[in-house]
PDB file of C-alpha atoms in Angstrom:
ATOM      1  CA  GLY U   1     -23.975   7.509 -37.957  1.00 81.00           C
ATOM      2  CA  ALA U   2     -23.370   4.681 -35.564  1.00 91.00           C
ATOM      3  CA  VAL U   3     -20.336   5.005 -33.289  1.00 95.00           C
ATOM      4  CA  PRO U   4     -18.639   2.692 -30.776  1.00 96.00           C
ATOM      5  CA  VAL U   5     -19.149   3.543 -27.075  1.00 96.00           C
ATOM      6  CA  VAL U   6     -16.967   2.248 -24.209  1.00 96.00           C
ATOM      7  CA  SER U   7     -18.929   1.214 -21.125  1.00 96.00           C
ATOM      8  CA  LEU U   8     -17.078  -0.022 -18.024  1.00 97.00           C
ATOM      9  CA  ASP U   9     -18.803  -1.722 -15.073  1.00 97.00           C
ATOM     10  CA  SER U  10     -16.342  -0.068 -12.690  1.00 96.00           C
ATOM     11  CA  MET U  11     -14.412   3.210 -12.854  1.00 96.00           C
ATOM     12  CA  SER U  12     -12.218   2.450  -9.837  1.00 97.00           C
ATOM     13  CA  LEU U  13     -11.000  -0.600  -7.941  1.00 97.00           C
ATOM     14  CA  THR U  14      -9.561  -0.807  -4.430  1.00 97.00           C
ATOM     15  CA  PHE U  15      -7.391  -3.787  -3.586  1.00 96.00           C
ATOM     16  CA  ALA U  16      -6.872  -5.230  -0.108  1.00 92.00           C
ATOM     17  CA  THR U  17      -3.583  -4.554   1.693  1.00 90.00           C
ATOM     18  CA  GLU U  18      -0.948  -6.828   0.196  1.00 91.00           C
ATOM     19  CA  ASN U  19       2.562  -7.814   1.288  1.00 87.00           C
ATOM     20  CA  MET U  20       5.389  -6.340  -0.761  1.00 85.00           C
ATOM     21  CA  GLY U  21       6.375  -8.643  -3.604  1.00 84.00           C
ATOM     22  CA  THR U  22       3.273 -10.841  -3.399  1.00 90.00           C
ATOM     23  CA  SER U  23       0.341 -10.736  -5.810  1.00 94.00           C
ATOM     24  CA  SER U  24      -3.265 -10.038  -4.900  1.00 95.00           C
ATOM     25  CA  ALA U  25      -6.343 -11.954  -5.916  1.00 96.00           C
ATOM     26  CA  VAL U  26      -7.501 -10.900  -9.381  1.00 97.00           C
ATOM     27  CA  LYS U  27     -10.169  -8.194  -9.747  1.00 97.00           C
ATOM     28  CA  THR U  28     -12.092  -7.902 -12.990  1.00 97.00           C
ATOM     29  CA  VAL U  29     -13.571  -5.016 -14.967  1.00 97.00           C
ATOM     30  CA  ALA U  30     -16.114  -5.695 -17.726  1.00 97.00           C
ATOM     31  CA  LEU U  31     -15.779  -3.607 -20.894  1.00 97.00           C
ATOM     32  CA  THR U  32     -18.834  -3.435 -23.165  1.00 97.00           C
ATOM     33  CA  ASN U  33     -19.309  -1.722 -26.519  1.00 97.00           C
ATOM     34  CA  THR U  34     -22.746  -0.131 -26.005  1.00 96.00           C
ATOM     35  CA  GLY U  35     -22.538   1.754 -29.312  1.00 95.00           C
ATOM     36  CA  GLY U  36     -23.723   0.773 -32.774  1.00 95.00           C
ATOM     37  CA  ALA U  37     -20.355   0.312 -34.523  1.00 96.00           C
ATOM     38  CA  THR U  38     -17.293  -1.895 -33.988  1.00 96.00           C
ATOM     39  CA  LEU U  39     -14.968  -0.795 -31.184  1.00 96.00           C
ATOM     40  CA  ASN U  40     -11.333  -0.974 -32.290  1.00 97.00           C
ATOM     41  CA  LEU U  41      -9.009  -1.440 -29.324  1.00 96.00           C
ATOM     42  CA  ALA U  42      -5.511  -0.010 -29.797  1.00 96.00           C
ATOM     43  CA  SER U  43      -4.295  -0.929 -26.303  1.00 96.00           C
ATOM     44  CA  ILE U  44      -5.286  -1.864 -22.763  1.00 97.00           C
ATOM     45  CA  GLY U  45      -2.446  -1.127 -20.348  1.00 96.00           C
ATOM     46  CA  ALA U  46      -1.768  -0.982 -16.620  1.00 97.00           C
ATOM     47  CA  SER U  47       0.427   1.438 -14.661  1.00 97.00           C
ATOM     48  CA  GLY U  48       1.986   1.407 -11.207  1.00 95.00           C
ATOM     49  CA  ASP U  49       2.187  -1.866  -9.266  1.00 96.00           C
ATOM     50  CA  TYR U  50      -0.594  -3.377 -11.376  1.00 97.00           C
ATOM     51  CA  THR U  51      -0.737  -5.831 -14.269  1.00 97.00           C
ATOM     52  CA  ALA U  52      -3.678  -6.397 -16.586  1.00 97.00           C
ATOM     53  CA  GLN U  53      -4.688  -9.229 -18.869  1.00 97.00           C
ATOM     54  CA  ASN U  54      -7.737  -9.211 -21.109  1.00 97.00           C
ATOM     55  CA  ASN U  55      -9.711 -11.322 -23.544  1.00 97.00           C
ATOM     56  CA  CYS U  56     -10.822  -8.343 -25.628  1.00 95.00           C
ATOM     57  CA  GLY U  57      -8.746  -8.895 -28.756  1.00 93.00           C
ATOM     58  CA  ALA U  58      -8.419  -6.090 -31.299  1.00 94.00           C
ATOM     59  CA  GLY U  59     -12.074  -5.129 -31.337  1.00 92.00           C
ATOM     60  CA  LEU U  60     -15.606  -5.605 -30.070  1.00 95.00           C
ATOM     61  CA  VAL U  61     -18.701  -5.674 -32.248  1.00 96.00           C
ATOM     62  CA  ALA U  62     -21.669  -3.537 -31.217  1.00 96.00           C
ATOM     63  CA  GLY U  63     -23.065  -5.031 -28.008  1.00 96.00           C
ATOM     64  CA  GLY U  64     -19.963  -7.154 -27.441  1.00 96.00           C
ATOM     65  CA  SER U  65     -18.176  -7.357 -24.110  1.00 97.00           C
ATOM     66  CA  CYS U  66     -14.932  -8.662 -22.650  1.00 97.00           C
ATOM     67  CA  SER U  67     -13.126  -8.646 -19.322  1.00 97.00           C
ATOM     68  CA  ILE U  68      -9.921  -7.091 -18.009  1.00 98.00           C
ATOM     69  CA  SER U  69      -8.266  -8.977 -15.120  1.00 97.00           C
ATOM     70  CA  ILE U  70      -6.082  -6.866 -12.816  1.00 97.00           C
ATOM     71  CA  THR U  71      -3.506  -8.007 -10.266  1.00 97.00           C
ATOM     72  CA  PHE U  72      -1.791  -5.841  -7.604  1.00 97.00           C
ATOM     73  CA  THR U  73       1.821  -6.628  -6.635  1.00 94.00           C
ATOM     74  CA  PRO U  74       3.182  -3.824  -4.400  1.00 92.00           C
ATOM     75  CA  THR U  75       6.830  -2.902  -4.816  1.00 87.00           C
ATOM     76  CA  LEU U  76       6.884  -0.499  -1.837  1.00 83.00           C
ATOM     77  CA  VAL U  77       5.152   0.008   1.514  1.00 80.00           C
ATOM     78  CA  GLY U  78       2.236   2.461   1.657  1.00 82.00           C
ATOM     79  CA  ALA U  79      -0.509   3.663  -0.684  1.00 88.00           C
ATOM     80  CA  ARG U  80       0.102   2.512  -4.269  1.00 93.00           C
ATOM     81  CA  GLY U  81      -1.936   4.117  -7.033  1.00 96.00           C
ATOM     82  CA  GLY U  82      -2.230   3.117 -10.657  1.00 97.00           C
ATOM     83  CA  SER U  83      -4.647   2.876 -13.540  1.00 97.00           C
ATOM     84  CA  ILE U  84      -5.889   0.831 -16.450  1.00 97.00           C
ATOM     85  CA  THR U  85      -5.897   2.825 -19.687  1.00 97.00           C
ATOM     86  CA  ILE U  86      -8.040   1.717 -22.622  1.00 97.00           C
ATOM     87  CA  THR U  87      -7.186   3.362 -25.949  1.00 97.00           C
ATOM     88  CA  SER U  88      -9.718   2.913 -28.751  1.00 96.00           C
ATOM     89  CA  ASN U  89     -11.668   4.597 -31.548  1.00 96.00           C
ATOM     90  CA  ALA U  90     -14.530   5.459 -29.154  1.00 96.00           C
ATOM     91  CA  VAL U  91     -15.431   9.024 -28.226  1.00 93.00           C
ATOM     92  CA  GLY U  92     -13.680  10.022 -24.991  1.00 95.00           C
ATOM     93  CA  SER U  93     -10.679   7.727 -25.541  1.00 96.00           C
ATOM     94  CA  PRO U  94      -8.540   6.983 -23.617  1.00 97.00           C
ATOM     95  CA  HIS U  95     -10.817   5.622 -20.875  1.00 97.00           C
ATOM     96  CA  THR U  96      -9.299   4.930 -17.468  1.00 97.00           C
ATOM     97  CA  VAL U  97     -10.042   2.851 -14.393  1.00 97.00           C
ATOM     98  CA  SER U  98      -8.281   4.141 -11.276  1.00 98.00           C
ATOM     99  CA  LEU U  99      -6.610   1.557  -9.050  1.00 97.00           C
ATOM    100  CA  SER U 100      -5.550   1.759  -5.426  1.00 96.00           C
ATOM    101  CA  GLY U 101      -3.990  -0.584  -2.934  1.00 95.00           C
ATOM    102  CA  ILE U 102      -1.668  -0.577   0.063  1.00 90.00           C
ATOM    103  CA  GLY U 103       1.662  -2.361   0.271  1.00 88.00           C
ATOM    104  CA  THR U 104       2.852  -3.656   3.624  1.00 83.00           C
ATOM    105  CA  ILE U 105       5.546  -5.837   5.147  1.00 79.00           C
ATOM    106  CA  SER U 106       4.642  -9.107   6.793  1.00 74.00           C
ATOM    107  CA  LEU U 107       6.208  -9.405  10.230  1.00 76.00           C
ATOM    108  CA  THR U 108       5.994 -12.278  12.658  1.00 80.00           C
ATOM    109  CA  LEU U 109       6.235 -10.888  16.180  1.00 85.00           C
ATOM    110  CA  GLY U 110       6.659 -13.024  19.270  1.00 87.00           C
ATOM    111  CA  GLN U 111       5.202 -11.850  22.564  1.00 90.00           C
ATOM    112  CA  GLY U 112       7.595  -9.483  24.322  1.00 91.00           C
ATOM    113  CA  TRP U 113      10.661  -7.836  22.806  1.00 92.00           C
ATOM    114  CA  ASN U 114      11.560  -8.386  19.139  1.00 89.00           C
ATOM    115  CA  LEU U 115      14.758  -7.049  17.556  1.00 91.00           C
ATOM    116  CA  LEU U 116      14.075  -6.306  13.895  1.00 88.00           C
ATOM    117  CA  GLY U 117      15.745  -4.558  10.979  1.00 87.00           C
ATOM    118  CA  ASN U 118      14.486  -2.642   7.968  1.00 83.00           C
ATOM    119  CA  GLY U 119      15.616  -4.858   5.089  1.00 80.00           C
ATOM    120  CA  VAL U 120      13.724  -3.013   2.354  1.00 79.00           C
ATOM    121  CA  ASP U 121      15.209  -0.178   0.335  1.00 80.00           C
ATOM    122  CA  GLN U 122      12.616   2.261   1.625  1.00 81.00           C
ATOM    123  CA  VAL U 123      11.892   4.472   4.619  1.00 86.00           C
ATOM    124  CA  VAL U 124       9.145   2.751   6.630  1.00 83.00           C
ATOM    125  CA  SER U 125       6.434   4.666   8.510  1.00 85.00           C
ATOM    126  CA  VAL U 126       6.261   3.350  12.085  1.00 89.00           C
ATOM    127  CA  SER U 127       2.594   4.294  12.582  1.00 87.00           C
ATOM    128  CA  SER U 128       1.453   2.540   9.391  1.00 79.00           C
ATOM    129  CA  LEU U 129       3.322  -0.659  10.251  1.00 82.00           C
ATOM    130  CA  PHE U 130       2.858  -0.733  14.042  1.00 87.00           C
ATOM    131  CA  GLY U 131      -0.322   1.320  14.546  1.00 84.00           C
ATOM    132  CA  ASP U 132      -2.377  -1.471  16.142  1.00 85.00           C
ATOM    133  CA  PRO U 133      -2.489  -0.881  19.940  1.00 86.00           C
ATOM    134  CA  PHE U 134      -3.852  -4.410  20.453  1.00 85.00           C
ATOM    135  CA  ALA U 135      -0.755  -5.965  18.874  1.00 87.00           C
ATOM    136  CA  VAL U 136       2.080  -3.579  19.780  1.00 90.00           C
ATOM    137  CA  THR U 137       2.890  -1.786  23.050  1.00 93.00           C
ATOM    138  CA  THR U 138       5.945   0.241  21.979  1.00 94.00           C
ATOM    139  CA  VAL U 139       8.579   0.596  19.247  1.00 94.00           C
ATOM    140  CA  TRP U 140      12.085   1.876  19.983  1.00 96.00           C
ATOM    141  CA  LYS U 141      15.066   2.945  17.866  1.00 95.00           C
ATOM    142  CA  TRP U 142      18.458   4.366  18.832  1.00 94.00           C
ATOM    143  CA  ASP U 143      18.909   7.773  17.208  1.00 92.00           C
ATOM    144  CA  THR U 144      22.535   7.766  16.026  1.00 89.00           C
ATOM    145  CA  THR U 145      22.404  11.510  15.214  1.00 89.00           C
ATOM    146  CA  ASN U 146      21.153  12.774  18.589  1.00 88.00           C
ATOM    147  CA  LEU U 147      22.504   9.793  20.559  1.00 92.00           C
ATOM    148  CA  GLY U 148      19.236   9.023  22.305  1.00 93.00           C
ATOM    149  CA  TRP U 149      16.205   6.771  22.101  1.00 96.00           C
ATOM    150  CA  GLN U 150      13.241   7.413  19.822  1.00 96.00           C
ATOM    151  CA  PHE U 151       9.931   6.003  20.982  1.00 94.00           C
ATOM    152  CA  TYR U 152       6.484   5.214  19.504  1.00 96.00           C
ATOM    153  CA  ALA U 153       3.346   3.871  21.217  1.00 95.00           C
ATOM    154  CA  PRO U 154       0.253   3.158  19.080  1.00 93.00           C
ATOM    155  CA  SER U 155      -2.044   3.674  22.091  1.00 94.00           C
ATOM    156  CA  MET U 156      -1.079   7.385  22.294  1.00 94.00           C
ATOM    157  CA  ASP U 157      -2.272  10.123  19.952  1.00 93.00           C
ATOM    158  CA  ALA U 158       0.402  12.436  18.506  1.00 92.00           C
ATOM    159  CA  PRO U 159       0.220  15.240  21.158  1.00 95.00           C
ATOM    160  CA  THR U 160       0.273  12.732  24.057  1.00 95.00           C
ATOM    161  CA  LEU U 161       3.169  10.856  22.464  1.00 95.00           C
ATOM    162  CA  GLN U 162       5.156  14.096  21.990  1.00 95.00           C
ATOM    163  CA  THR U 163       4.515  15.246  25.583  1.00 96.00           C
ATOM    164  CA  TYR U 164       5.446  11.867  27.067  1.00 95.00           C
ATOM    165  CA  ALA U 165       8.578  11.441  24.942  1.00 94.00           C
ATOM    166  CA  THR U 166       9.774  14.965  25.737  1.00 93.00           C
ATOM    167  CA  SER U 167       9.163  14.475  29.478  1.00 95.00           C
ATOM    168  CA  LYS U 168      11.378  11.358  29.420  1.00 94.00           C
ATOM    169  CA  GLY U 169      14.072  12.845  27.178  1.00 93.00           C
ATOM    170  CA  TYR U 170      13.172  10.656  24.180  1.00 94.00           C
ATOM    171  CA  GLY U 171      12.511  11.613  20.600  1.00 95.00           C
ATOM    172  CA  VAL U 172       9.299  10.584  18.832  1.00 95.00           C
ATOM    173  CA  LEU U 173       9.909   7.688  16.448  1.00 95.00           C
ATOM    174  CA  SER U 174       8.155   8.211  13.106  1.00 94.00           C
ATOM    175  CA  VAL U 175      10.287   6.428  10.484  1.00 93.00           C
ATOM    176  CA  ILE U 176      12.780   3.594  10.207  1.00 91.00           C
ATOM    177  CA  ASN U 177      15.360   4.058   7.483  1.00 90.00           C
ATOM    178  CA  PRO U 178      16.767   1.265   5.284  1.00 88.00           C
ATOM    179  CA  GLY U 179      19.242  -0.871   7.221  1.00 89.00           C
ATOM    180  CA  GLU U 180      18.269   0.435  10.659  1.00 91.00           C
ATOM    181  CA  GLY U 181      17.531  -1.889  13.542  1.00 91.00           C
ATOM    182  CA  PHE U 182      14.696  -1.338  16.005  1.00 92.00           C
ATOM    183  CA  TRP U 183      12.901  -2.984  18.917  1.00 94.00           C
ATOM    184  CA  VAL U 184       9.195  -3.850  19.026  1.00 93.00           C
ATOM    185  CA  ASN U 185       7.440  -4.837  22.248  1.00 94.00           C
ATOM    186  CA  ALA U 186       4.547  -7.012  21.099  1.00 91.00           C
ATOM    187  CA  LYS U 187       1.512  -7.996  23.184  1.00 88.00           C
ATOM    188  CA  GLN U 188       0.779 -11.397  21.633  1.00 70.00           C
TER     189      GLN U 188
END
């Protein structure tokens, strides 16, 4: 007999890097019933830092199609995964579309030294936030545990950074914890 078949025009979507708390441009996935019977849709849901809206209704006749609109709003810094899950009466249900995006923090840096603080409730990776050697010369933080400076330079690879920091008596700066202050020497 005839059965409904879910066909998706994309099995994964990658969103551009987005500032924490702001929403991305919408990306769309087309869902088509390529089978010979009506597709009954129980649910279309999003997980992670993603929201989904659709115009699919409760079902699609054979050959019918609809669209799912997805928005990415990161709640944390770093890689943010998620998925769209489509539950229906089709073989292979539930069908999923994997979603990925990166959350970041928008910083306005003046040329020279900038005193900043981590105001988000999350440990921030220094290399992911300040890894551009054309924008940042160095990042510094006072290590309250070891009572010394921690240092990061995006122009140095990890072994060079470790050797240099050790030779000067510094620690290597890798993370900034919530509430900590730090200095950034910016080039532009």
